[in-house]
Each structure stands twice: as structure tokens, then as C-alpha cells.
Amino acid sequence: RDVSDHCLILLKYDDFDWGPKPFRFNNHWLKNSGFQKVVEETWGSTMVAGRKGFIAKEKLKRLKGSLKVWNKEVYGKVDAKIEELTNSIEILEVKCENVGLSEDELGNRKEFFDHLWLLLKSKDSLEFQKSRSRWLREGDANTAYFHACVDSRKKANSIVDLKKDGSWLVKPGEIKEEIVSHFRRHFDEVE
């Protein structure tokens, strides 16, 4: 560092593959009228042969896939959908003030409001479920706080390294293997 006043910074980045993300059930799905239809159609259309436990596992696996696709279609890009609906409502409101609205336009406006209300409630419900906080229920919409709660829970629940017999395991594969072997030893039947 001859003339520069900058200090050298070393950055270590490990992009570990922890495997597939676990499936999360979102409580706000229950309020959507299309949810029950997706569940019934997927469950009824899945034909699997084998033991009852295997059949249930396979049906749940296919249901999980269907729900992920449905969730992406209905709730994907929620902020963009909210903005689009708000703009559509605003256009109809301006037209209502200037010219008036036809029956079709009044129906569309009501439909837009209903869909907007559903998306806003779903977004709040999802944030509340992620943060597991009572503040949202009590009326505080401090999103920075909720994001901090979500990040804090994620950090507290993650296992980034594990100490075994005096040495540290840091690779995801090693950590998974040690956890599985620990619980396998713990739950093995005593003969």
C-alpha cells in the first residue's frame, strides 16, 4: 500500500447447498376460495398403489407440488399485483368522477377491490406468520421490525457449524450426516 489509504478487505463466501427448502403452509391460503379446489383435485386425481403409508406420502408429495405452483400463480409477485390493481382502481375512480361508470365497470371495480383486499390481507398474514409476532395483530405495521424478527428467527434456527469430538463441522453434508446419525443413535430401539 504505497499511496493508497485503503485497507485490504478479505471476504470469504461459502455457497453451500443445504438441499431443497422445506415446504411451508401459509395460513392465508385457507381464506382463498381456490385453495380447497386445488387440494381436492390433486388428492382425487393422484392414483398410487402400495402400502397406505406410501400412498399417503406420494399424495402429499404431489399435493405439495400443486400447492407450490398454485401459490406462485395466485400470490407470486404480490407487490406488483397490488400496484397494478391500485392503478386500475385509480383509473376507474377518475372515470367515475368525470363521466360515470357502466354496470360492467362497476362490477370490475368491485372485483378489483375484492382482489386487492385479499392480496393485502394475505401479505399481512404471511408477514405475521413469518415473524410470529403479536405486534401486527395489535395494529403496528412497522415492517422493518417484522423483517428483523424474520431474519432473527432464521439466524437462530440455522445450524452453520457443529462441534463434534472437539472439532468443528462446517460443510452442510457433514452437519446433516452428524445430525442424522445422532438421532438414529438416539431413537434406535434397545434390544
CSV table of N, CA and C in Angstrom, one decimal, residues 18-82:
chain,number,residue,atom,x,y,z
A,18,TRP,N,-27.8,-26.5,0.9
A,18,TRP,CA,-28.4,-27.2,2.0
A,18,TRP,C,-29.5,-28.1,1.6
A,19,GLY,N,-29.7,-28.3,0.3
A,19,GLY,CA,-30.8,-29.2,-0.1
A,19,GLY,C,-32.0,-28.4,-0.4
A,20,PRO,N,-33.1,-29.1,-0.7
A,20,PRO,CA,-34.4,-28.4,-1.0
A,20,PRO,C,-34.9,-27.7,0.2
A,21,LYS,N,-35.6,-26.6,-0.1
A,21,LYS,CA,-36.2,-25.8,1.0
A,21,LYS,C,-37.4,-26.6,1.5
A,22,PRO,N,-37.7,-26.5,2.8
A,22,PRO,CA,-38.8,-27.3,3.4
A,22,PRO,C,-40.1,-26.6,2.9
A,23,PHE,N,-41.2,-27.4,2.8
A,23,PHE,CA,-42.5,-26.9,2.4
A,23,PHE,C,-43.1,-26.1,3.6
A,24,ARG,N,-43.6,-24.9,3.4
A,24,ARG,CA,-44.2,-24.1,4.4
A,24,ARG,C,-45.7,-23.9,4.0
A,25,PHE,N,-46.6,-24.2,4.9
A,25,PHE,CA,-48.0,-24.0,4.7
A,25,PHE,C,-48.3,-22.6,5.2
A,26,ASN,N,-49.0,-21.8,4.3
A,26,ASN,CA,-49.3,-20.4,4.7
A,26,ASN,C,-50.8,-20.4,5.1
A,27,ASN,N,-51.1,-19.9,6.3
A,27,ASN,CA,-52.4,-19.9,6.8
A,27,ASN,C,-53.4,-19.1,6.0
A,28,HIS,N,-52.9,-18.1,5.3
A,28,HIS,CA,-53.9,-17.3,4.5
A,28,HIS,C,-54.4,-18.0,3.3
A,29,TRP,N,-53.8,-19.2,2.9
A,29,TRP,CA,-54.3,-20.0,1.8
A,29,TRP,C,-55.8,-20.4,2.1
A,30,LEU,N,-56.1,-20.7,3.4
A,30,LEU,CA,-57.4,-21.2,3.8
A,30,LEU,C,-58.5,-20.2,3.5
A,31,LYS,N,-58.1,-18.9,3.4
A,31,LYS,CA,-59.2,-17.9,3.1
A,31,LYS,C,-59.4,-17.7,1.6
A,32,ASN,N,-58.6,-18.4,0.8
A,32,ASN,CA,-58.8,-18.3,-0.7
A,32,ASN,C,-59.7,-19.3,-1.2
A,33,SER,N,-60.7,-18.9,-2.0
A,33,SER,CA,-61.7,-19.9,-2.4
A,33,SER,C,-61.2,-21.0,-3.3
A,34,GLY,N,-60.1,-20.7,-4.0
A,34,GLY,CA,-59.5,-21.7,-4.9
A,34,GLY,C,-58.6,-22.8,-4.2
A,35,PHE,N,-58.3,-22.5,-3.0
A,35,PHE,CA,-57.4,-23.5,-2.3
A,35,PHE,C,-58.0,-24.9,-2.1
A,36,GLN,N,-59.2,-24.9,-1.7
A,36,GLN,CA,-59.9,-26.2,-1.4
A,36,GLN,C,-60.0,-27.0,-2.8
A,37,LYS,N,-60.3,-26.3,-3.8
A,37,LYS,CA,-60.5,-26.9,-5.1
A,37,LYS,C,-59.2,-27.5,-5.6
A,38,VAL,N,-58.0,-26.8,-5.4
A,38,VAL,CA,-56.7,-27.4,-5.8
A,38,VAL,C,-56.4,-28.6,-5.0
A,39,VAL,N,-56.7,-28.6,-3.7
A,39,VAL,CA,-56.4,-29.7,-2.8
A,39,VAL,C,-57.3,-30.9,-3.2
A,40,GLU,N,-58.6,-30.7,-3.4
A,40,GLU,CA,-59.5,-31.8,-3.8
A,40,GLU,C,-59.1,-32.4,-5.1
A,41,GLU,N,-58.8,-31.6,-6.1
A,41,GLU,CA,-58.5,-32.1,-7.5
A,41,GLU,C,-57.2,-32.8,-7.4
A,42,THR,N,-56.2,-32.3,-6.8
A,42,THR,CA,-54.9,-33.0,-6.7
A,42,THR,C,-55.0,-34.3,-6.0
A,43,TRP,N,-55.7,-34.3,-4.8
A,43,TRP,CA,-55.8,-35.5,-4.0
A,43,TRP,C,-56.6,-36.6,-4.7
A,44,GLY,N,-57.7,-36.2,-5.4
A,44,GLY,CA,-58.5,-37.1,-6.1
A,44,GLY,C,-57.9,-37.7,-7.4
A,45,SER,N,-57.1,-36.9,-8.0
A,45,SER,CA,-56.5,-37.3,-9.3
A,45,SER,C,-55.3,-38.2,-9.1
A,46,THR,N,-54.7,-38.2,-7.9
A,46,THR,CA,-53.5,-39.0,-7.7
A,46,THR,C,-53.8,-40.4,-7.4
A,47,MET,N,-53.4,-41.3,-8.3
A,47,MET,CA,-53.6,-42.7,-8.2
A,47,MET,C,-52.2,-43.4,-7.9
A,48,VAL,N,-52.1,-44.0,-6.7
A,48,VAL,CA,-50.8,-44.6,-6.4
A,48,VAL,C,-51.2,-46.0,-5.8
A,49,ALA,N,-50.4,-47.0,-6.1
A,49,ALA,CA,-50.6,-48.3,-5.5
A,49,ALA,C,-49.5,-48.6,-4.5
A,50,GLY,N,-49.8,-49.4,-3.5
A,50,GLY,CA,-48.8,-49.7,-2.5
A,50,GLY,C,-49.4,-49.7,-1.1
A,51,ARG,N,-48.5,-49.7,-0.1
A,51,ARG,CA,-49.0,-49.6,1.3
A,51,ARG,C,-49.6,-48.3,1.6
A,52,LYS,N,-50.5,-48.2,2.6
A,52,LYS,CA,-51.2,-47.0,2.9
A,52,LYS,C,-50.3,-45.8,3.2
A,53,GLY,N,-49.2,-46.1,4.0
A,53,GLY,CA,-48.3,-45.1,4.3
A,53,GLY,C,-47.6,-44.5,3.1
A,54,PHE,N,-47.2,-45.4,2.1
A,54,PHE,CA,-46.6,-45.0,0.9
A,54,PHE,C,-47.6,-44.1,0.0
A,55,ILE,N,-48.8,-44.6,0.0
A,55,ILE,CA,-49.8,-43.9,-0.8
A,55,ILE,C,-50.0,-42.4,-0.2
A,56,ALA,N,-50.1,-42.3,1.1
A,56,ALA,CA,-50.3,-41.0,1.7
A,56,ALA,C,-49.1,-40.1,1.4
A,57,LYS,N,-47.9,-40.7,1.5
A,57,LYS,CA,-46.7,-39.9,1.3
A,57,LYS,C,-46.6,-39.4,-0.2
A,58,GLU,N,-47.0,-40.3,-1.1
A,58,GLU,CA,-46.9,-39.9,-2.5
A,58,GLU,C,-48.0,-38.8,-2.8
A,59,LYS,N,-49.2,-39.0,-2.2
A,59,LYS,CA,-50.3,-38.0,-2.5
A,59,LYS,C,-49.9,-36.6,-1.9
A,60,LEU,N,-49.3,-36.6,-0.7
A,60,LEU,CA,-48.8,-35.4,-0.1
A,60,LEU,C,-47.7,-34.7,-0.9
A,61,LYS,N,-46.8,-35.6,-1.4
A,61,LYS,CA,-45.7,-35.1,-2.3
A,61,LYS,C,-46.3,-34.4,-3.5
A,62,ARG,N,-47.3,-34.9,-4.1
A,62,ARG,CA,-47.9,-34.3,-5.3
A,62,ARG,C,-48.7,-33.1,-5.0
A,63,LEU,N,-49.3,-33.2,-3.8
A,63,LEU,CA,-50.1,-32.0,-3.3
A,63,LEU,C,-49.2,-30.8,-3.1
A,64,LYS,N,-48.0,-31.1,-2.5
A,64,LYS,CA,-47.0,-30.1,-2.2
A,64,LYS,C,-46.6,-29.4,-3.5
A,65,GLY,N,-46.4,-30.2,-4.6
A,65,GLY,CA,-46.0,-29.6,-5.9
A,65,GLY,C,-47.1,-28.7,-6.5
A,66,SER,N,-48.4,-29.2,-6.4
A,66,SER,CA,-49.5,-28.5,-6.9
A,66,SER,C,-49.7,-27.2,-6.1
A,67,LEU,N,-49.5,-27.2,-4.8
A,67,LEU,CA,-49.7,-26.0,-4.0
A,67,LEU,C,-48.6,-25.0,-4.3
A,68,LYS,N,-47.4,-25.4,-4.5
A,68,LYS,CA,-46.3,-24.5,-4.9
A,68,LYS,C,-46.7,-23.8,-6.2
A,69,VAL,N,-47.1,-24.5,-7.2
A,69,VAL,CA,-47.5,-23.9,-8.5
A,69,VAL,C,-48.6,-22.9,-8.3
A,70,TRP,N,-49.7,-23.4,-7.5
A,70,TRP,CA,-50.9,-22.5,-7.3
A,70,TRP,C,-50.5,-21.3,-6.6
A,71,ASN,N,-49.6,-21.4,-5.5
A,71,ASN,CA,-49.2,-20.3,-4.7
A,71,ASN,C,-48.5,-19.2,-5.6
A,72,LYS,N,-47.6,-19.7,-6.5
A,72,LYS,CA,-46.9,-18.8,-7.4
A,72,LYS,C,-47.8,-18.1,-8.3
A,73,GLU,N,-48.9,-18.8,-8.8
A,73,GLU,CA,-49.8,-18.2,-9.7
A,73,GLU,C,-50.7,-17.1,-9.0
A,74,VAL,N,-51.2,-17.5,-7.8
A,74,VAL,CA,-52.1,-16.6,-7.1
A,74,VAL,C,-51.4,-15.5,-6.3
A,75,TYR,N,-50.3,-15.9,-5.6
A,75,TYR,CA,-49.7,-14.9,-4.7
A,75,TYR,C,-48.3,-14.5,-5.1
A,76,GLY,N,-47.8,-15.0,-6.3
A,76,GLY,CA,-46.5,-14.6,-6.8
A,76,GLY,C,-46.5,-13.2,-7.2
A,77,LYS,N,-45.4,-12.5,-6.9
A,77,LYS,CA,-45.2,-11.1,-7.3
A,77,LYS,C,-46.3,-10.2,-6.7
A,78,VAL,N,-46.6,-10.4,-5.4
A,78,VAL,CA,-47.7,-9.7,-4.8
A,78,VAL,C,-47.7,-8.2,-4.9
A,79,ASP,N,-46.5,-7.7,-4.7
A,79,ASP,CA,-46.4,-6.2,-4.7
A,79,ASP,C,-46.7,-5.6,-6.1
A,80,ALA,N,-46.3,-6.3,-7.1
A,80,ALA,CA,-46.6,-5.9,-8.5
A,80,ALA,C,-48.1,-6.0,-8.7
A,81,LYS,N,-48.7,-7.1,-8.3
A,81,LYS,CA,-50.2,-7.2,-8.4
A,81,LYS,C,-50.9,-6.1,-7.7
A,82,ILE,N,-50.5,-5.8,-6.5
A,82,ILE,CA,-51.1,-4.8,-5.7
A,82,ILE,C,-51.0,-3.5,-6.4
